[in-house]
Amino acid sequence: MSYLDNILFAIVLIVGFGYFISNVKKIYRNINLGIDVNRKDNPGQRWKNMALIALGQKKMFTRPIPALLHFMLYAAFVITQIELLEIFIDGLSGSHRFFKTGLGGFYTFLISFIEILSLLALIATVAFLSRRNLLKLPRLNKAELLGWPKKDANLILIMELILVICIFTMNGTDEVLYLLGKSHFEGTGSFNFAVSQHLGPAMFGGMNESTLHILERVGWWGHLLMVMAFLNYLYYSKHLHIVLAFPNTYFANLNPLGEFDNLASVTKEVKMMMDPNADPFAAPAAQEGEVPAKFGASDVQDLNWVQLLNAYTCTECGRCSSVCPANITGKKLSPRKIMMDTRDRMEEIGKNIDANKGVFVPDNKSLLNDYITPEELWACTSCNACVEECPVSISPLSIIMDMRRYLVMEQSAAPATLNAMMTNVENNGAPWPYNQQDRLNWKND
């Protein structure tokens, strides 16, 4: 490799990683639009959850077939980075197969293992493309996935196909060149890689030396460029979960699923009401110009940062919506759409901040109504099925409940039947329209 190749390689790395870091900063900024919440408790359990759920994909295997296919892709993605590391070293130093001499037979085993995983990834990719476009599985073809989300899913799978083809082109042509004693790696013989030792001669055996060298470089550069493209495409894709699944599972709520949090300001007032010794005038008066606390959430800035991290982590797999009783019975609610809408609104606010030099300029829009309708929110039965099903510990329900709080406590916009029930509880101590003396009569019916 000439010095010009080394310089070009370095430029590709600098531009690729530089753009990636810029996008990471935007994601970090957008997540921090949310309210602070403490998720530093019980670190042992949090590390365990991350190991089992994010790394071990424990919850994926409730559906064995897609889980197995996903694991093929996941394992290939993780392990093939070893070969990518070698490409980085070769590209910057001008060497070729830098690790081969030092690792000897283990190098053959390692690349063979990568090739087997790549072959499995190829099978999984074809299967996923078929499930989406030929079999048209219902949960992968819902209304919220029409347009860009469906294109995004297909595009990333096509990129995966190209990447695998580049790997086998690089290894297969290099195998033939090595057999001819013409490889960039000095010496002759066979690399004996599990797949390319058979694939190389079969696919590229009749080609001349110059064509083989060109194809080997196409595969080598293609591998690098596809990884750089994939890395920077993540910002625009649902595949951010590849990275964010780990912090998302670590910072997930550890409380029982049926346990809802209470607003601190409301809890304080209730405790004062229940305390016979409390001074009703002890609460400090509001300061001039002080903005009163907002109950619930109408926009992403009212949610906490973990909920916004959830939105970026959503894989759009639709498992949440496929088990949602409201969605199954034809109601408008889709937990997946709740997460996608939250992410879209967060991105919109981020672009607003970028366009206005770091300051958010009110745009007369909000997550509530402009993205998510009250009809969707009130369709939720709060059964937690979506939370239980999510393979990366996302909680659509927490966002739904916070937005319901806003509707009830800020806008008094609960459905009429719910308002009647709350009025009965307030006046009669029970949901039924009976006076307090008769509130247990229902048990005699």
Tab-separated table of C-alpha atoms in Angstrom:
chain	number	residue	atom	x	y	z
A	1	MET	CA	0.000	0.000	0.000
A	2	SER	CA	1.395	3.423	-0.928
A	3	TYR	CA	1.569	6.412	1.398
A	4	LEU	CA	-1.300	7.941	-0.588
A	5	ASP	CA	-3.457	4.958	0.411
A	6	ASN	CA	-2.428	5.396	4.056
A	7	ILE	CA	-3.330	9.101	3.956
A	8	LEU	CA	-6.679	8.410	2.275
A	9	PHE	CA	-7.423	5.715	4.855
A	10	ALA	CA	-6.626	8.118	7.714
A	11	ILE	CA	-8.886	10.776	6.192
A	12	VAL	CA	-11.767	8.299	5.933
A	13	LEU	CA	-11.329	7.366	9.606
A	14	ILE	CA	-11.079	10.975	10.790
A	15	VAL	CA	-14.136	12.105	8.818
A	16	GLY	CA	-16.151	8.999	9.736
A	17	PHE	CA	-15.457	9.075	13.467
A	18	GLY	CA	-15.648	12.883	13.590
A	19	TYR	CA	-19.133	12.910	12.121
A	20	PHE	CA	-20.143	10.073	14.433
A	21	ILE	CA	-18.957	11.974	17.513
A	22	SER	CA	-20.877	15.051	16.327
A	23	ASN	CA	-24.065	12.984	16.107
A	24	VAL	CA	-23.437	11.411	19.523
A	25	LYS	CA	-23.278	14.902	21.014
A	26	LYS	CA	-26.660	15.740	19.481
A	27	ILE	CA	-28.208	12.568	20.902
A	28	TYR	CA	-26.747	13.327	24.343
A	29	ARG	CA	-28.070	16.900	24.148
A	30	ASN	CA	-31.540	15.751	23.111
A	31	ILE	CA	-31.771	13.129	25.866
A	32	ASN	CA	-30.810	15.780	28.399
A	33	LEU	CA	-33.806	17.873	27.361
A	34	GLY	CA	-35.633	15.664	29.859
A	35	ILE	CA	-36.056	16.157	33.593
A	36	ASP	CA	-33.342	14.713	35.816
A	37	VAL	CA	-34.148	11.458	37.589
A	38	ASN	CA	-31.908	9.386	39.840
A	39	ARG	CA	-31.188	5.902	38.501
A	40	LYS	CA	-27.978	5.170	40.407
A	41	ASP	CA	-29.517	2.866	43.007
A	42	ASN	CA	-28.756	-0.869	43.216
A	43	PRO	CA	-25.833	-0.937	40.735
A	44	GLY	CA	-25.392	-4.705	41.145
A	45	GLN	CA	-28.887	-5.430	39.855
A	46	ARG	CA	-28.456	-2.881	37.088
A	47	TRP	CA	-25.239	-4.497	35.826
A	48	LYS	CA	-26.957	-7.882	35.972
A	49	ASN	CA	-29.905	-6.604	33.921
A	50	MET	CA	-27.579	-5.135	31.325
A	51	ALA	CA	-25.614	-8.392	31.059
A	52	LEU	CA	-28.703	-10.604	30.753
A	53	ILE	CA	-31.011	-8.381	28.693
A	54	ALA	CA	-28.729	-6.262	26.490
A	55	LEU	CA	-25.725	-8.570	26.111
A	56	GLY	CA	-27.428	-11.933	26.610
A	57	GLN	CA	-30.688	-10.927	24.862
A	58	LYS	CA	-32.676	-12.841	27.487
A	59	LYS	CA	-36.076	-11.336	26.617
A	60	MET	CA	-35.636	-11.899	22.889
A	61	PHE	CA	-36.014	-15.651	23.292
A	62	THR	CA	-39.675	-15.483	24.229
A	63	ARG	CA	-40.031	-15.779	20.429
A	64	PRO	CA	-37.381	-18.359	19.447
A	65	ILE	CA	-37.267	-18.056	15.637
A	66	PRO	CA	-36.702	-14.278	15.334
A	67	ALA	CA	-34.474	-14.471	18.429
A	68	LEU	CA	-32.205	-17.034	16.780
A	69	LEU	CA	-32.019	-15.005	13.574
A	70	HIS	CA	-31.300	-11.840	15.539
A	71	PHE	CA	-28.607	-13.614	17.549
A	72	MET	CA	-26.875	-14.635	14.305
A	73	LEU	CA	-26.685	-10.998	13.238
A	74	TYR	CA	-25.760	-9.818	16.723
A	75	ALA	CA	-22.910	-12.324	17.162
A	76	ALA	CA	-21.553	-11.555	13.695
A	77	PHE	CA	-21.691	-7.815	14.405
A	78	VAL	CA	-19.724	-8.152	17.643
A	79	ILE	CA	-17.102	-10.717	16.601
A	80	THR	CA	-16.347	-9.306	13.134
A	81	GLN	CA	-15.076	-6.122	14.766
A	82	ILE	CA	-11.867	-8.088	15.437
A	83	GLU	CA	-11.259	-8.286	11.690
A	84	LEU	CA	-12.148	-4.604	11.416
A	85	LEU	CA	-9.448	-3.809	13.976
A	86	GLU	CA	-6.950	-5.582	11.725
A	87	ILE	CA	-8.166	-3.487	8.773
A	88	PHE	CA	-7.543	-0.316	10.807
A	89	ILE	CA	-3.992	-1.395	11.608
A	90	ASP	CA	-3.296	-2.500	8.027
A	91	GLY	CA	-4.745	0.702	6.607
A	92	LEU	CA	-2.690	3.010	8.806
A	93	SER	CA	0.573	1.032	8.752
A	94	GLY	CA	0.538	-0.334	5.199
A	95	SER	CA	0.759	-3.956	6.430
A	96	HIS	CA	-1.478	-6.833	5.284
A	97	ARG	CA	-3.107	-9.299	7.690
A	98	PHE	CA	-1.164	-7.830	10.579
A	99	PHE	CA	-2.260	-10.455	13.131
A	100	LYS	CA	-1.512	-13.553	11.046
A	101	THR	CA	2.181	-13.890	11.829
A	102	GLY	CA	1.790	-13.319	15.549
A	103	LEU	CA	-1.284	-15.479	16.078
A	104	GLY	CA	-0.427	-18.329	13.718
A	105	GLY	CA	-2.990	-21.121	13.848
A	106	PHE	CA	-5.265	-19.164	16.167
A	107	TYR	CA	-5.560	-16.506	13.465
A	108	THR	CA	-6.887	-19.156	11.054
A	109	PHE	CA	-9.403	-20.269	13.685
A	110	LEU	CA	-10.438	-16.668	14.419
A	111	ILE	CA	-11.055	-15.647	10.799
A	112	SER	CA	-12.781	-18.989	10.153
A	113	PHE	CA	-15.097	-18.313	13.083
A	114	ILE	CA	-15.822	-14.824	11.713
A	115	GLU	CA	-16.583	-16.293	8.286
A	116	ILE	CA	-19.021	-18.836	9.747
A	117	LEU	CA	-20.769	-16.059	11.682
A	118	SER	CA	-20.850	-13.931	8.527
A	119	LEU	CA	-22.470	-16.783	6.630
A	120	LEU	CA	-25.083	-17.150	9.377
A	121	ALA	CA	-25.611	-13.370	9.280
A	122	LEU	CA	-26.192	-13.618	5.537
A	123	ILE	CA	-28.879	-16.266	6.107
A	124	ALA	CA	-30.491	-14.195	8.874
A	125	THR	CA	-30.478	-11.048	6.730
A	126	VAL	CA	-32.228	-12.798	3.849
A	127	ALA	CA	-34.762	-14.227	6.329
A	128	PHE	CA	-35.477	-10.791	7.841
A	129	LEU	CA	-35.912	-9.222	4.404
A	130	SER	CA	-38.319	-12.030	3.498
A	131	ARG	CA	-40.313	-11.647	6.726
A	132	ARG	CA	-40.801	-7.938	6.062
A	133	ASN	CA	-41.352	-7.896	2.314
A	134	LEU	CA	-42.569	-11.348	1.249
A	135	LEU	CA	-44.324	-12.835	4.276
A	136	LYS	CA	-45.420	-9.326	5.362
A	137	LEU	CA	-45.753	-10.122	9.057
A	138	PRO	CA	-48.556	-7.929	10.478
A	139	ARG	CA	-46.519	-6.319	13.270
A	140	LEU	CA	-43.823	-5.336	10.748
A	141	ASN	CA	-46.304	-3.693	8.391
A	142	LYS	CA	-48.450	-1.543	10.686
A	143	ALA	CA	-49.491	1.990	9.703
A	144	GLU	CA	-46.799	3.687	11.786
A	145	LEU	CA	-44.108	1.866	9.808
A	146	LEU	CA	-45.210	3.100	6.390
A	147	GLY	CA	-42.747	5.394	4.643
A	148	TRP	CA	-39.323	6.016	6.145
A	149	PRO	CA	-39.433	3.408	8.984
A	150	LYS	CA	-39.955	0.563	6.495
A	151	LYS	CA	-37.291	1.939	4.143
A	152	ASP	CA	-34.920	2.282	7.096
A	153	ALA	CA	-35.393	-1.363	8.105
A	154	ASN	CA	-34.807	-2.588	4.549
A	155	LEU	CA	-31.865	-0.274	3.955
A	156	ILE	CA	-29.965	-1.486	7.011
A	157	LEU	CA	-30.498	-5.105	5.965
A	158	ILE	CA	-29.231	-4.333	2.460
A	159	MET	CA	-26.163	-2.684	4.008
A	160	GLU	CA	-25.607	-5.855	6.006
A	161	LEU	CA	-25.779	-7.928	2.817
A	162	ILE	CA	-23.221	-5.699	1.114
A	163	LEU	CA	-20.930	-5.885	4.144
A	164	VAL	CA	-20.992	-9.698	4.182
A	165	ILE	CA	-20.362	-9.814	0.428
A	166	CYS	CA	-17.364	-7.494	0.928
A	167	ILE	CA	-15.944	-9.787	3.631
A	168	PHE	CA	-16.166	-12.880	1.442
A	169	THR	CA	-14.861	-11.013	-1.615
A	170	MET	CA	-11.857	-9.794	0.372
A	171	ASN	CA	-11.064	-13.178	1.911
A	172	GLY	CA	-11.948	-15.245	-1.161
A	173	THR	CA	-9.780	-13.320	-3.604
A	174	ASP	CA	-6.928	-13.149	-1.091
A	175	GLU	CA	-7.148	-16.932	-0.706
A	176	VAL	CA	-6.694	-17.400	-4.477
A	177	LEU	CA	-3.847	-14.864	-4.578
A	178	TYR	CA	-2.118	-16.608	-1.667
A	179	LEU	CA	-2.414	-19.946	-3.450
A	180	LEU	CA	-0.686	-18.310	-6.429
A	181	GLY	CA	1.973	-16.675	-4.263
A	182	LYS	CA	0.656	-13.235	-5.280
A	183	SER	CA	-1.033	-12.085	-2.077
A	184	HIS	CA	-0.078	-8.899	-0.263
A	185	PHE	CA	0.823	-11.269	2.575
A	186	GLU	CA	4.205	-12.823	1.829
A	187	GLY	CA	4.380	-16.575	1.303
A	188	THR	CA	2.394	-19.270	-0.462
A	189	GLY	CA	-0.069	-21.986	0.438
A	190	SER	CA	-3.628	-21.656	1.721
A	191	PHE	CA	-5.083	-19.496	4.468
A	192	ASN	CA	-7.393	-22.432	5.239
A	193	PHE	CA	-10.239	-20.165	6.308
A	194	ALA	CA	-13.436	-22.170	6.829
A	195	VAL	CA	-15.506	-20.622	4.037
A	196	SER	CA	-13.148	-18.722	1.728
A	197	GLN	CA	-10.799	-21.697	1.172
A	198	HIS	CA	-13.737	-23.275	-0.707
A	199	LEU	CA	-15.534	-20.143	-1.887
A	200	GLY	CA	-12.408	-18.391	-3.192
A	201	PRO	CA	-11.289	-20.991	-5.775
A	202	ALA	CA	-14.899	-21.702	-6.768
A	203	MET	CA	-15.837	-18.060	-7.349
A	204	PHE	CA	-12.573	-16.389	-8.310
A	205	GLY	CA	-10.273	-19.246	-9.405
A	206	GLY	CA	-10.283	-18.490	-13.153
A	207	MET	CA	-9.514	-14.761	-12.880
A	208	ASN	CA	-6.200	-13.127	-13.717
A	209	GLU	CA	-3.936	-11.587	-11.086
A	210	SER	CA	-4.813	-7.936	-11.729
A	211	THR	CA	-8.546	-8.617	-11.500
A	212	LEU	CA	-8.049	-10.536	-8.248
A	213	HIS	CA	-6.045	-7.662	-6.749
A	214	ILE	CA	-8.733	-5.177	-7.741
A	215	LEU	CA	-11.525	-7.315	-6.264
A	216	GLU	CA	-9.515	-7.892	-3.068
A	217	ARG	CA	-9.130	-4.113	-2.660
A	218	VAL	CA	-12.815	-3.570	-3.480
A	219	GLY	CA	-13.743	-6.027	-0.719
A	220	TRP	CA	-11.223	-4.518	1.712
A	221	TRP	CA	-12.225	-0.889	1.125
A	222	GLY	CA	-15.883	-1.879	0.866
A	223	HIS	CA	-15.719	-3.453	4.321
A	224	LEU	CA	-14.261	-0.277	5.796
A	225	LEU	CA	-16.611	2.121	3.997
A	226	MET	CA	-19.720	0.102	4.857
A	227	VAL	CA	-18.761	0.103	8.544
A	228	MET	CA	-18.169	3.881	8.464
A	229	ALA	CA	-21.452	4.420	6.598
A	230	PHE	CA	-23.312	2.186	9.069
A	231	LEU	CA	-21.736	3.973	12.035
A	232	ASN	CA	-22.947	7.360	10.857
A	233	TYR	CA	-26.268	6.090	9.604
A	234	LEU	CA	-27.161	4.956	13.133
A	235	TYR	CA	-28.130	8.518	14.103
A	236	TYR	CA	-30.932	8.485	11.523
A	237	SER	CA	-31.995	4.906	12.145
A	238	LYS	CA	-33.845	2.761	14.658
A	239	HIS	CA	-30.618	0.742	14.862
A	240	LEU	CA	-29.312	3.088	17.558
A	241	HIS	CA	-30.491	0.284	19.850
A	242	ILE	CA	-27.257	-1.556	18.982
A	243	VAL	CA	-25.460	0.988	21.158
A	244	LEU	CA	-28.173	2.361	23.442
A	245	ALA	CA	-29.622	-0.976	24.563
A	246	PHE	CA	-26.812	-1.218	27.098
A	247	PRO	CA	-27.386	2.072	28.988
A	248	ASN	CA	-31.143	1.691	28.521
A	249	THR	CA	-31.255	-1.669	30.311
A	250	TYR	CA	-28.855	-0.385	32.976
A	251	PHE	CA	-30.986	2.667	33.798
A	252	ALA	CA	-34.344	0.872	33.519
A	253	ASN	CA	-36.846	1.134	36.358
A	254	LEU	CA	-36.207	-1.594	38.955
A	255	ASN	CA	-39.520	-1.171	40.792
A	256	PRO	CA	-42.343	-3.692	40.279
A	257	LEU	CA	-44.152	-3.009	37.004
A	258	GLY	CA	-47.459	-2.213	38.703
A	259	GLU	CA	-45.885	0.420	40.965
A	260	PHE	CA	-46.444	3.960	39.691
A	261	ASP	CA	-44.466	6.924	40.926
A	262	ASN	CA	-46.141	9.768	42.803
A	263	LEU	CA	-45.597	13.445	42.097
A	264	ALA	CA	-43.460	14.844	44.914
A	265	SER	CA	-45.432	18.100	45.103
A	266	VAL	CA	-48.749	16.254	45.406
A	267	THR	CA	-47.348	13.804	47.963
A	268	LYS	CA	-46.129	16.720	50.085
A	269	GLU	CA	-49.548	18.389	50.047
A	270	VAL	CA	-51.352	15.148	50.934
A	271	LYS	CA	-48.985	14.522	53.868
A	272	MET	CA	-49.673	18.013	55.170
A	273	MET	CA	-53.424	17.410	54.895
A	274	MET	CA	-53.124	14.128	56.810
A	275	ASP	CA	-50.890	15.565	59.522
A	276	PRO	CA	-53.036	17.036	62.324
A	277	ASN	CA	-50.029	18.970	63.639
A	278	ALA	CA	-49.112	20.544	60.305
A	279	ASP	CA	-49.332	24.311	59.998
A	280	PRO	CA	-51.394	25.041	56.870
A	281	PHE	CA	-49.567	28.362	56.554
A	282	ALA	CA	-46.086	26.835	56.811
A	283	ALA	CA	-45.650	26.319	53.083
A	284	PRO	CA	-43.466	29.093	51.611
A	285	ALA	CA	-45.283	31.586	49.446
A	286	ALA	CA	-44.517	31.559	45.755
A	287	GLN	CA	-41.800	34.000	44.785
A	288	GLU	CA	-42.577	36.772	42.321
A	289	GLY	CA	-42.055	35.521	38.761
A	290	GLU	CA	-41.787	31.896	39.884
A	291	VAL	CA	-43.237	29.404	37.376
A	292	PRO	CA	-45.568	26.950	39.134
A	293	ALA	CA	-44.802	23.247	38.896
A	294	LYS	CA	-46.301	21.494	35.888
A	295	PHE	CA	-48.277	18.355	36.496
A	296	GLY	CA	-47.644	15.594	33.989
A	297	ALA	CA	-46.181	15.985	30.505
A	298	SER	CA	-47.375	17.686	27.345
A	299	ASP	CA	-44.029	17.788	25.544
A	300	VAL	CA	-40.710	15.951	25.639
A	301	GLN	CA	-39.130	18.522	28.003
A	302	ASP	CA	-41.669	17.426	30.634
A	303	LEU	CA	-40.563	13.787	30.447
A	304	ASN	CA	-37.488	12.517	32.273
A	305	TRP	CA	-34.214	11.716	30.517
A	306	VAL	CA	-34.676	7.947	30.902
A	307	GLN	CA	-37.952	8.140	28.984
A	308	LEU	CA	-36.166	10.056	26.206
A	309	LEU	CA	-33.372	7.458	26.230
A	310	ASN	CA	-36.152	4.851	25.838
A	311	ALA	CA	-37.391	6.647	22.734
A	312	TYR	CA	-33.974	6.615	21.089
A	313	THR	CA	-33.480	2.952	22.038
A	314	CYS	CA	-36.761	1.714	20.502
A	315	THR	CA	-36.075	-0.954	17.868
A	316	GLU	CA	-39.530	-0.553	16.268
A	317	CYS	CA	-39.891	-4.347	16.467
A	318	GLY	CA	-43.572	-4.002	17.388
A	319	ARG	CA	-43.596	-6.662	20.094
A	320	CYS	CA	-45.178	-4.134	22.458
A	321	SER	CA	-48.037	-3.371	20.072
A	322	SER	CA	-48.554	-7.044	19.212
A	323	VAL	CA	-49.416	-7.833	22.866
A	324	CYS	CA	-51.260	-4.591	23.649
A	325	PRO	CA	-54.938	-5.461	24.355
A	326	ALA	CA	-56.053	-2.031	23.123
A	327	ASN	CA	-54.182	-2.438	19.840
A	328	ILE	CA	-55.345	-6.025	19.383
A	329	THR	CA	-58.998	-4.980	19.736
A	330	GLY	CA	-58.636	-2.301	17.054
A	331	LYS	CA	-58.200	0.810	19.195
A	332	LYS	CA	-55.932	3.603	18.042
A	333	LEU	CA	-53.202	3.017	20.632
A	334	SER	CA	-49.883	1.511	19.532
A	335	PRO	CA	-47.130	1.565	22.193
A	336	ARG	CA	-44.531	1.419	19.406
A	337	LYS	CA	-45.996	4.601	17.889
A	338	ILE	CA	-45.826	6.313	21.293
A	339	MET	CA	-42.066	5.743	21.343
A	340	MET	CA	-41.589	6.685	17.680
A	341	ASP	CA	-43.587	9.893	18.138
A	342	THR	CA	-41.573	10.829	21.224
A	343	ARG	CA	-38.320	10.343	19.313
A	344	ASP	CA	-39.612	12.320	16.308
A	345	ARG	CA	-40.682	15.245	18.490
A	346	MET	CA	-37.343	15.142	20.318
A	347	GLU	CA	-35.528	15.288	16.975
A	348	GLU	CA	-37.729	18.188	15.875
A	349	ILE	CA	-36.833	20.151	19.000
A	350	GLY	CA	-33.146	19.310	18.504
A	351	LYS	CA	-33.236	20.679	14.945
A	352	ASN	CA	-34.983	23.786	16.253
A	353	ILE	CA	-32.142	24.296	18.760
A	354	ASP	CA	-29.498	23.756	16.058
A	355	ALA	CA	-31.208	26.239	13.733
A	356	ASN	CA	-31.407	28.878	16.463
A	357	LYS	CA	-27.815	28.689	17.714
A	358	GLY	CA	-28.423	26.584	20.793
A	359	VAL	CA	-31.723	28.101	21.924
A	360	PHE	CA	-35.149	26.526	21.563
A	361	VAL	CA	-37.613	28.899	19.938
A	362	PRO	CA	-41.260	27.962	20.724
A	363	ASP	CA	-42.845	26.448	17.620
A	364	ASN	CA	-46.452	26.258	18.847
A	365	LYS	CA	-46.297	22.465	18.707
A	366	SER	CA	-46.164	19.768	21.373
A	367	LEU	CA	-45.949	16.027	21.747
A	368	LEU	CA	-49.548	15.987	22.972
A	369	ASN	CA	-52.086	16.564	20.193
A	370	ASP	CA	-49.548	17.245	17.416
A	371	TYR	CA	-48.040	13.759	17.681
A	372	ILE	CA	-50.016	11.748	20.234
A	373	THR	CA	-53.771	12.169	20.619
A	374	PRO	CA	-55.797	11.890	23.840
A	375	GLU	CA	-57.720	9.041	22.188
A	376	GLU	CA	-54.517	6.987	22.087
A	377	LEU	CA	-53.675	7.781	25.705
A	378	TRP	CA	-57.076	6.885	27.114
A	379	ALA	CA	-57.180	3.615	25.161
A	380	CYS	CA	-54.384	2.270	27.372
A	381	THR	CA	-55.461	-0.221	30.054
A	382	SER	CA	-52.169	0.257	31.995
A	383	CYS	CA	-51.704	-3.516	32.000
A	384	ASN	CA	-47.907	-3.288	31.487
A	385	ALA	CA	-47.924	-5.918	28.715
A	386	CYS	CA	-45.847	-3.609	26.498
A	387	VAL	CA	-43.242	-3.097	29.229
A	388	GLU	CA	-43.030	-6.807	29.969
A	389	GLU	CA	-42.625	-7.694	26.287
A	390	CYS	CA	-40.003	-5.125	25.265
A	391	PRO	CA	-36.651	-6.873	24.636
A	392	VAL	CA	-34.638	-3.820	25.791
A	393	SER	CA	-36.679	-2.698	28.855
A	394	ILE	CA	-38.485	0.289	27.312
A	395	SER	CA	-41.565	1.613	29.119
A	396	PRO	CA	-44.151	3.225	26.811
A	397	LEU	CA	-46.590	3.122	29.728
A	398	SER	CA	-44.595	5.645	31.778
A	399	ILE	CA	-44.953	8.219	28.976
A	400	ILE	CA	-48.658	7.464	28.592
A	401	MET	CA	-49.278	7.920	32.331
A	402	ASP	CA	-47.368	11.222	32.496
A	403	MET	CA	-49.370	12.584	29.571
A	404	ARG	CA	-52.601	11.400	31.174
A	405	ARG	CA	-51.616	13.289	34.313
A	406	TYR	CA	-51.290	16.435	32.269
A	407	LEU	CA	-54.722	15.959	30.738
A	408	VAL	CA	-56.344	15.385	34.138
A	409	MET	CA	-54.412	17.749	36.408
A	410	GLU	CA	-53.615	20.598	34.039
A	411	GLN	CA	-56.485	20.576	31.538
A	412	SER	CA	-59.253	18.738	33.442
A	413	ALA	CA	-59.700	16.865	30.180
A	414	ALA	CA	-60.421	13.359	31.405
A	415	PRO	CA	-63.258	11.413	29.760
A	416	ALA	CA	-66.693	12.115	31.253
A	417	THR	CA	-66.985	8.649	32.787
A	418	LEU	CA	-63.635	9.040	34.521
A	419	ASN	CA	-64.547	12.502	35.809
A	420	ALA	CA	-67.767	11.069	37.228
A	421	MET	CA	-65.847	8.300	38.960
A	422	MET	CA	-63.336	10.745	40.478
A	423	THR	CA	-66.144	13.000	41.659
A	424	ASN	CA	-67.815	10.019	43.344
A	425	VAL	CA	-64.553	9.055	45.048
A	426	GLU	CA	-64.104	12.618	46.268
A	427	ASN	CA	-67.653	13.008	47.554
A	428	ASN	CA	-68.670	9.457	48.493
A	429	GLY	CA	-65.374	7.686	49.158
A	430	ALA	CA	-66.228	5.140	46.428
A	431	PRO	CA	-66.506	5.084	42.629
A	432	TRP	CA	-70.292	4.576	42.768
A	433	PRO	CA	-72.920	7.328	43.079
A	434	TYR	CA	-74.045	6.333	46.570
A	435	ASN	CA	-73.576	8.205	49.815
A	436	GLN	CA	-70.871	6.988	52.158
A	437	GLN	CA	-73.278	5.033	54.331
A	438	ASP	CA	-74.458	3.007	51.315
A	439	ARG	CA	-71.150	2.579	49.503
A	440	LEU	CA	-70.873	-1.141	50.384
A	441	ASN	CA	-74.363	-2.008	49.152
A	442	TRP	CA	-72.917	-3.226	45.858
A	443	LYS	CA	-71.820	-6.467	47.583
A	444	ASN	CA	-75.443	-7.353	48.239
A	445	ASP	CA	-76.433	-7.156	44.549
